Short mmCIF file of C-alpha atoms in Angstrom, two decimals:
data_model
loop_
_atom_site.label_atom_id
_atom_site.label_comp_id
_atom_site.label_asym_id
_atom_site.label_seq_id
_atom_site.Cartn_x
_atom_site.Cartn_y
_atom_site.Cartn_z
CA MET H 1 -139.21 -1.19 -17.22
CA GLU H 2 -139.33 -2.37 -20.82
CA LYS H 3 -138.56 -6.09 -20.82
CA VAL H 4 -138.59 -7.92 -17.49
CA LEU H 5 -137.44 -11.48 -16.86
CA VAL H 6 -139.10 -13.24 -13.91
CA THR H 7 -137.42 -16.50 -12.95
CA GLY H 8 -139.49 -18.95 -10.93
CA ALA H 9 -142.52 -17.30 -12.49
CA ASN H 10 -144.75 -20.26 -11.68
CA GLY H 11 -143.93 -20.14 -7.98
CA PHE H 12 -146.04 -18.64 -5.22
CA VAL H 13 -144.38 -15.21 -5.23
CA GLY H 14 -143.55 -15.37 -8.92
CA GLN H 15 -147.22 -15.41 -9.86
CA HIS H 16 -147.86 -12.33 -7.72
CA VAL H 17 -144.87 -10.60 -9.33
CA VAL H 18 -146.33 -11.29 -12.78
CA ASP H 19 -149.68 -9.86 -11.63
CA THR H 20 -147.92 -6.73 -10.38
CA LEU H 21 -145.92 -6.29 -13.59
CA GLN H 22 -149.15 -6.41 -15.60
CA GLN H 23 -149.93 -2.98 -14.20
CA TYR H 24 -146.98 -1.56 -16.14
CA ASP H 25 -146.23 -1.16 -19.81
CA CYS H 26 -143.56 -3.82 -20.08
CA GLU H 27 -142.93 -7.16 -21.75
CA ILE H 28 -143.05 -10.00 -19.21
CA ILE H 29 -140.80 -13.00 -19.79
CA GLY H 30 -141.55 -15.86 -17.43
CA LEU H 31 -138.81 -18.43 -16.91
CA THR H 32 -139.71 -21.75 -15.33
CA LYS H 33 -137.94 -25.06 -14.83
CA SER H 34 -141.01 -27.00 -15.93
CA SER H 35 -142.62 -26.71 -19.34
CA GLU H 36 -146.05 -27.19 -17.79
CA ILE H 37 -147.55 -24.05 -16.27
CA ASP H 38 -151.05 -22.97 -15.33
CA ASP H 39 -153.11 -21.64 -18.25
CA THR H 40 -153.96 -18.50 -16.30
CA LEU H 41 -150.27 -17.72 -15.81
CA ALA H 42 -149.45 -18.54 -19.42
CA GLN H 43 -151.96 -15.97 -20.62
CA LYS H 44 -150.29 -13.27 -18.52
CA LEU H 45 -146.82 -13.87 -19.95
CA ASP H 46 -145.64 -12.34 -23.20
CA VAL H 47 -142.96 -15.02 -23.46
CA HIS H 48 -142.54 -18.31 -21.59
CA VAL H 49 -139.03 -19.73 -21.40
CA VAL H 50 -138.19 -23.18 -20.03
CA CYS H 51 -134.74 -23.49 -18.47
CA ASP H 52 -133.08 -25.21 -15.53
CA LEU H 53 -130.85 -22.46 -14.19
CA THR H 54 -128.67 -24.99 -12.38
CA LYS H 55 -127.58 -26.32 -15.79
CA PRO H 56 -124.97 -24.02 -17.43
CA GLU H 57 -125.52 -25.62 -20.83
CA GLN H 58 -129.21 -24.70 -20.73
CA VAL H 59 -128.52 -21.18 -19.48
CA ALA H 60 -126.08 -20.69 -22.37
CA GLU H 61 -129.01 -21.09 -24.78
CA LEU H 62 -130.96 -18.16 -23.30
CA ALA H 63 -131.38 -15.08 -25.48
CA LEU H 64 -130.98 -12.23 -23.01
CA GLN H 65 -130.62 -9.25 -25.35
CA GLY H 66 -132.99 -6.40 -24.60
CA ILE H 67 -133.83 -7.45 -21.05
CA THR H 68 -133.88 -4.37 -18.81
CA GLY H 69 -135.01 -5.91 -15.52
CA VAL H 70 -134.73 -9.26 -13.74
CA ILE H 71 -136.52 -10.54 -10.65
CA ASN H 72 -134.72 -13.75 -9.76
CA LEU H 73 -136.99 -15.93 -7.63
CA ALA H 74 -135.49 -19.25 -8.73
CA GLY H 75 -134.23 -21.75 -6.19
CA ILE H 76 -135.41 -23.81 -3.24
CA ALA H 77 -137.57 -21.71 -0.94
CA VAL H 78 -138.45 -24.10 1.87
CA ASN H 79 -136.69 -23.37 5.15
CA ASN H 80 -136.60 -26.95 6.40
CA PRO H 81 -134.08 -27.72 9.17
CA ASN H 82 -134.46 -31.41 8.31
CA GLU H 83 -133.53 -30.90 4.65
CA PRO H 84 -132.06 -34.31 3.72
CA ASP H 85 -129.75 -33.00 0.99
CA SER H 86 -128.18 -29.84 2.33
CA ALA H 87 -125.40 -29.79 -0.27
CA ASN H 88 -127.95 -29.79 -3.10
CA LEU H 89 -129.97 -27.01 -1.46
CA ILE H 90 -126.90 -24.80 -1.09
CA SER H 91 -125.51 -25.48 -4.57
CA THR H 92 -128.93 -24.92 -6.16
CA ASN H 93 -129.57 -21.61 -4.42
CA ILE H 94 -126.16 -20.35 -5.54
CA SER H 95 -126.09 -21.67 -9.12
CA VAL H 96 -129.52 -20.32 -10.13
CA HIS H 97 -127.97 -16.90 -9.63
CA THR H 98 -124.35 -17.29 -10.73
CA ASN H 99 -125.13 -19.23 -13.92
CA LEU H 100 -127.61 -16.58 -15.06
CA TYR H 101 -125.40 -13.61 -14.19
CA GLU H 102 -122.44 -15.24 -15.92
CA GLN H 103 -124.53 -15.44 -19.07
CA PHE H 104 -125.54 -11.78 -18.81
CA MET H 105 -121.83 -10.93 -18.66
CA ARG H 106 -121.04 -13.07 -21.70
CA GLN H 107 -123.84 -11.52 -23.74
CA GLY H 108 -122.92 -7.98 -22.69
CA VAL H 109 -126.33 -7.28 -21.15
CA SER H 110 -126.63 -5.37 -17.85
CA PRO H 111 -130.21 -5.08 -16.59
CA ARG H 112 -131.30 -4.10 -13.08
CA ILE H 113 -131.32 -7.44 -11.25
CA ILE H 114 -133.28 -8.22 -8.10
CA ALA H 115 -131.55 -11.15 -6.38
CA VAL H 116 -133.97 -12.51 -3.80
CA SER H 117 -132.38 -13.62 -0.54
CA SER H 118 -134.24 -13.83 2.80
CA GLY H 119 -134.78 -11.98 6.05
CA ALA H 120 -133.86 -15.28 7.71
CA VAL H 121 -130.16 -14.57 7.08
CA TYR H 122 -129.91 -12.45 10.24
CA SER H 123 -128.82 -13.69 13.62
CA PRO H 124 -131.84 -13.63 15.95
CA ASN H 125 -129.71 -12.77 18.97
CA GLN H 126 -129.22 -9.04 18.51
CA PRO H 127 -131.08 -5.73 18.94
CA MET H 128 -134.31 -5.25 17.00
CA PRO H 129 -135.41 -4.11 14.51
CA LEU H 130 -133.01 -5.79 12.12
CA THR H 131 -131.47 -3.46 9.56
CA GLU H 132 -129.41 -4.23 6.48
CA ASP H 133 -126.30 -3.79 8.62
CA SER H 134 -127.35 -6.24 11.34
CA GLU H 135 -125.21 -9.30 12.02
CA LEU H 136 -125.80 -12.33 9.82
CA ALA H 137 -126.51 -15.76 11.28
CA SER H 138 -123.89 -18.43 11.85
CA GLY H 139 -124.47 -22.12 12.43
CA ALA H 140 -127.91 -21.78 10.86
CA THR H 141 -130.06 -24.13 8.79
CA ALA H 142 -128.93 -25.21 5.33
CA TYR H 143 -131.52 -22.88 3.81
CA VAL H 144 -130.16 -19.85 5.65
CA ALA H 145 -126.59 -20.91 4.85
CA SER H 146 -127.55 -21.17 1.17
CA LYS H 147 -128.90 -17.62 1.12
CA ILE H 148 -125.84 -16.18 2.86
CA ALA H 149 -123.57 -18.10 0.48
CA MET H 150 -125.58 -16.87 -2.50
CA GLU H 151 -125.20 -13.26 -1.43
CA GLN H 152 -121.44 -13.70 -1.19
CA ALA H 153 -121.21 -15.57 -4.49
CA ILE H 154 -122.89 -12.83 -6.52
CA LYS H 155 -120.89 -9.92 -5.06
CA PRO H 156 -118.10 -10.24 -7.68
CA TYR H 157 -120.61 -9.69 -10.48
CA THR H 158 -121.38 -6.22 -9.15
CA THR H 159 -117.70 -5.29 -9.31
CA MET H 160 -117.68 -6.53 -12.90
CA GLY H 161 -120.47 -4.16 -13.85
CA LEU H 162 -123.78 -5.90 -13.24
CA ASP H 163 -126.47 -3.87 -11.47
CA ILE H 164 -127.54 -6.33 -8.76
CA ILE H 165 -129.73 -5.46 -5.79
CA ILE H 166 -130.13 -8.05 -3.02
CA THR H 167 -133.49 -8.16 -1.29
CA ARG H 168 -134.21 -9.78 2.07
CA PRO H 169 -137.95 -10.34 2.39
CA PHE H 170 -139.22 -11.39 5.81
CA ASN H 171 -142.14 -13.81 6.38
CA HIS H 172 -144.81 -13.35 3.74
CA THR H 173 -147.98 -15.12 2.73
CA ALA H 174 -150.99 -14.65 0.44
CA PRO H 175 -153.21 -16.75 -1.80
CA LEU H 176 -151.32 -19.39 -3.85
CA GLN H 177 -148.84 -20.25 -1.09
CA GLY H 178 -148.26 -24.00 -0.90
CA PRO H 179 -147.39 -26.47 1.86
CA SER H 180 -144.39 -26.32 4.19
CA PHE H 181 -145.08 -22.75 5.31
CA LEU H 182 -146.84 -21.55 8.44
CA VAL H 183 -150.20 -20.31 7.12
CA PRO H 184 -150.95 -23.05 4.56
CA ASP H 185 -149.83 -25.79 6.94
CA TRP H 186 -152.11 -24.48 9.67
CA ALA H 187 -154.95 -24.02 7.20
CA GLU H 188 -154.77 -27.72 6.41
CA ARG H 189 -154.54 -28.64 10.08
CA LEU H 190 -157.51 -26.46 11.06
CA SER H 191 -159.69 -27.58 8.16
CA THR H 192 -159.33 -31.23 9.17
CA LEU H 193 -160.02 -30.72 12.87
CA GLU H 194 -162.70 -32.91 14.32
CA LYS H 195 -165.07 -31.57 16.97
CA GLY H 196 -163.48 -31.64 20.39
CA GLN H 197 -160.01 -32.29 19.01
CA SER H 198 -157.24 -30.26 20.63
CA VAL H 199 -154.38 -28.45 18.93
CA ASP H 200 -150.89 -27.92 20.25
CA VAL H 201 -150.22 -24.18 20.15
CA SER H 202 -147.15 -24.28 22.38
CA ARG H 203 -144.88 -23.44 19.45
CA LEU H 204 -146.87 -20.38 18.43
CA GLY H 205 -145.38 -18.08 21.03
CA SER H 206 -142.72 -16.50 18.83
CA TRP H 207 -143.15 -12.98 17.47
CA ARG H 208 -142.31 -12.48 13.80
CA ASP H 209 -142.56 -9.90 11.04
CA PHE H 210 -145.36 -10.78 8.57
CA LEU H 211 -146.10 -9.21 5.20
CA ASP H 212 -148.39 -9.83 2.24
CA ALA H 213 -146.59 -11.40 -0.74
CA ARG H 214 -148.34 -8.88 -2.99
CA ASP H 215 -146.63 -6.09 -1.07
CA VAL H 216 -143.34 -7.95 -1.52
CA ALA H 217 -143.97 -8.13 -5.27
CA ALA H 218 -144.65 -4.39 -5.27
CA ALA H 219 -141.33 -3.82 -3.48
CA TYR H 220 -139.47 -5.71 -6.20
CA THR H 221 -141.03 -3.62 -8.94
CA SER H 222 -140.36 -0.42 -6.98
CA ILE H 223 -136.66 -1.26 -6.85
CA LEU H 224 -136.65 -2.09 -10.56
CA GLN H 225 -138.05 1.33 -11.39
CA THR H 226 -135.93 3.46 -9.06
CA PRO H 227 -133.04 5.30 -10.76
CA GLU H 228 -129.60 4.09 -9.71
CA HIS H 229 -128.61 7.43 -8.17
CA GLN H 230 -131.52 7.17 -5.69
CA LEU H 231 -130.47 3.75 -4.37
CA THR H 232 -128.19 4.21 -1.39
CA THR H 233 -127.32 0.54 -0.86
CA ASP H 234 -127.16 -2.77 -2.71
CA THR H 235 -129.23 -4.64 -0.10
CA TYR H 236 -132.78 -3.97 1.09
CA ASN H 237 -135.00 -5.46 3.78
CA ILE H 238 -138.63 -5.97 2.81
CA CYS H 239 -140.78 -6.20 5.93
CA SER H 240 -143.63 -4.67 7.89
CA GLY H 241 -141.45 -3.31 10.68
CA ARG H 242 -143.62 -4.69 13.48
CA PRO H 243 -143.72 -8.06 15.25
CA LEU H 244 -146.87 -10.13 15.61
CA GLN H 245 -147.20 -13.23 17.74
CA THR H 246 -147.55 -16.30 15.55
CA TYR H 247 -150.51 -17.38 17.67
CA HIS H 248 -152.35 -14.19 16.65
CA VAL H 249 -151.81 -14.97 12.97
CA ILE H 250 -153.22 -18.48 13.36
CA GLN H 251 -156.15 -17.14 15.41
CA LEU H 252 -157.00 -14.81 12.50
CA LEU H 253 -156.79 -17.75 10.13
CA ALA H 254 -159.06 -19.90 12.30
CA ASN H 255 -161.63 -17.10 12.45
CA GLU H 256 -161.63 -16.70 8.67
CA LEU H 257 -161.98 -20.45 8.16
CA GLY H 258 -164.87 -20.54 10.61
CA VAL H 259 -163.02 -22.88 12.94
CA GLU H 260 -162.76 -22.52 16.69
CA LEU H 261 -159.12 -22.79 17.66
CA PRO H 262 -159.13 -25.24 20.57
CA PHE H 263 -156.39 -24.80 23.14
CA GLU H 264 -155.81 -25.31 26.82
CA GLU H 265 -153.83 -22.13 27.24
CA LYS H 266 -152.17 -19.56 25.04
CA PRO H 267 -148.48 -20.06 24.33
CA SER H 268 -146.04 -18.02 26.36
CA SER H 269 -144.18 -15.21 24.62
CA GLU H 270 -140.93 -16.33 23.06
CA SER H 271 -138.34 -14.78 20.75
CA VAL H 272 -139.13 -11.51 19.00
CA ILE H 273 -137.72 -10.97 15.51
CA TYR H 274 -138.68 -8.15 13.18
CA GLY H 275 -137.03 -5.91 10.65
CA SER H 276 -136.83 -2.35 9.44
CA SER H 277 -137.59 -1.39 5.84
CA ASP H 278 -136.89 2.30 6.40
CA THR H 279 -134.08 2.35 3.83
CA LEU H 280 -136.31 0.81 1.17
CA THR H 281 -139.07 3.33 1.89
CA GLN H 282 -136.69 6.28 1.85
CA ASP H 283 -135.04 5.24 -1.43
CA THR H 284 -138.02 3.97 -3.43
CA GLY H 285 -141.16 5.24 -1.69
CA TRP H 286 -142.41 1.69 -1.13
CA LYS H 287 -144.70 1.14 1.85
CA GLN H 288 -146.75 -1.76 3.14
CA LYS H 289 -150.31 -1.35 1.88
CA ILE H 290 -152.11 -4.59 2.70
CA PRO H 291 -153.02 -5.20 6.37
CA LEU H 292 -152.49 -8.70 7.71
CA GLU H 293 -156.23 -9.13 8.30
CA LYS H 294 -156.87 -8.79 4.56
CA THR H 295 -153.96 -11.07 3.75
CA ILE H 296 -155.34 -13.85 5.94
CA ARG H 297 -158.91 -13.28 4.72
CA ASP H 298 -157.82 -13.53 1.08
CA PHE H 299 -155.75 -16.62 1.80
CA ALA H 300 -158.63 -18.31 3.65
CA ASN H 301 -161.05 -17.57 0.80
CA TRP H 302 -158.59 -18.94 -1.75
CA TYR H 303 -157.85 -22.02 0.37
CA SER H 304 -161.54 -22.73 0.97
CA SER H 305 -162.27 -22.46 -2.75
CA LYS H 306 -159.92 -25.40 -3.35
CA LEU H 307 -161.64 -27.74 -0.89
#
């Protein structure tokens, strides 16, 4: 890695990617839609570029020469089934990829590109664990549809010579994660509980695959560094490989926040969804390093420091 472009660098995962890249001898270019970024992040970037990747005219102004790696985290990340503007979500999550890759083609630059999709693209009604060859979802949320459509939209660029690797990270959390996701939403709910107040845990019966976002960031950099001849596929799952009941995750969070989780009875077991990252491990040597207990502890400490 010599010169790495991180799009969505000011996002939750983007900031962890920047932290991970600081461990290597490379120039870090952070691309954000907004010109205003946190001072701490700004100090970690060698170059800060402001660009709306959904706007072709802005993307055309980017100077991409010399870039050897890209981690494309741009787009709308919230998996909200009630998304009011589904068409915008889908078009955004496609164009932030295609506009950028079109510009790489025009400028004759071919870096290793990590195109971030999601582990949510798989149909839940099939044998577990989910592998890269498992069946994709149909009739899913707009978010899932946008990720599946994005994967299809960027395929032609690989046939035209771009080195694009699609990644499908499963559920991940860590410090810096904002609202609209499981752990931060429950952290807010638990921190505002009044004594004797009950909590509905009936929807916490599902079993899911959880990972630390810092491990996800490490997976991206591992793929960037792996020689092309060692990569056996163009798509990789990033996951822990084991299911945990959502209730257990929230119980860990409550313990770390010093809150008793009030409930009448535990939720019954529901659907079980988890993936396999065996191919990623075999090809790059990446492995999960951070246990969930540490992830939740670090998140709780970070969250409490903001109160």
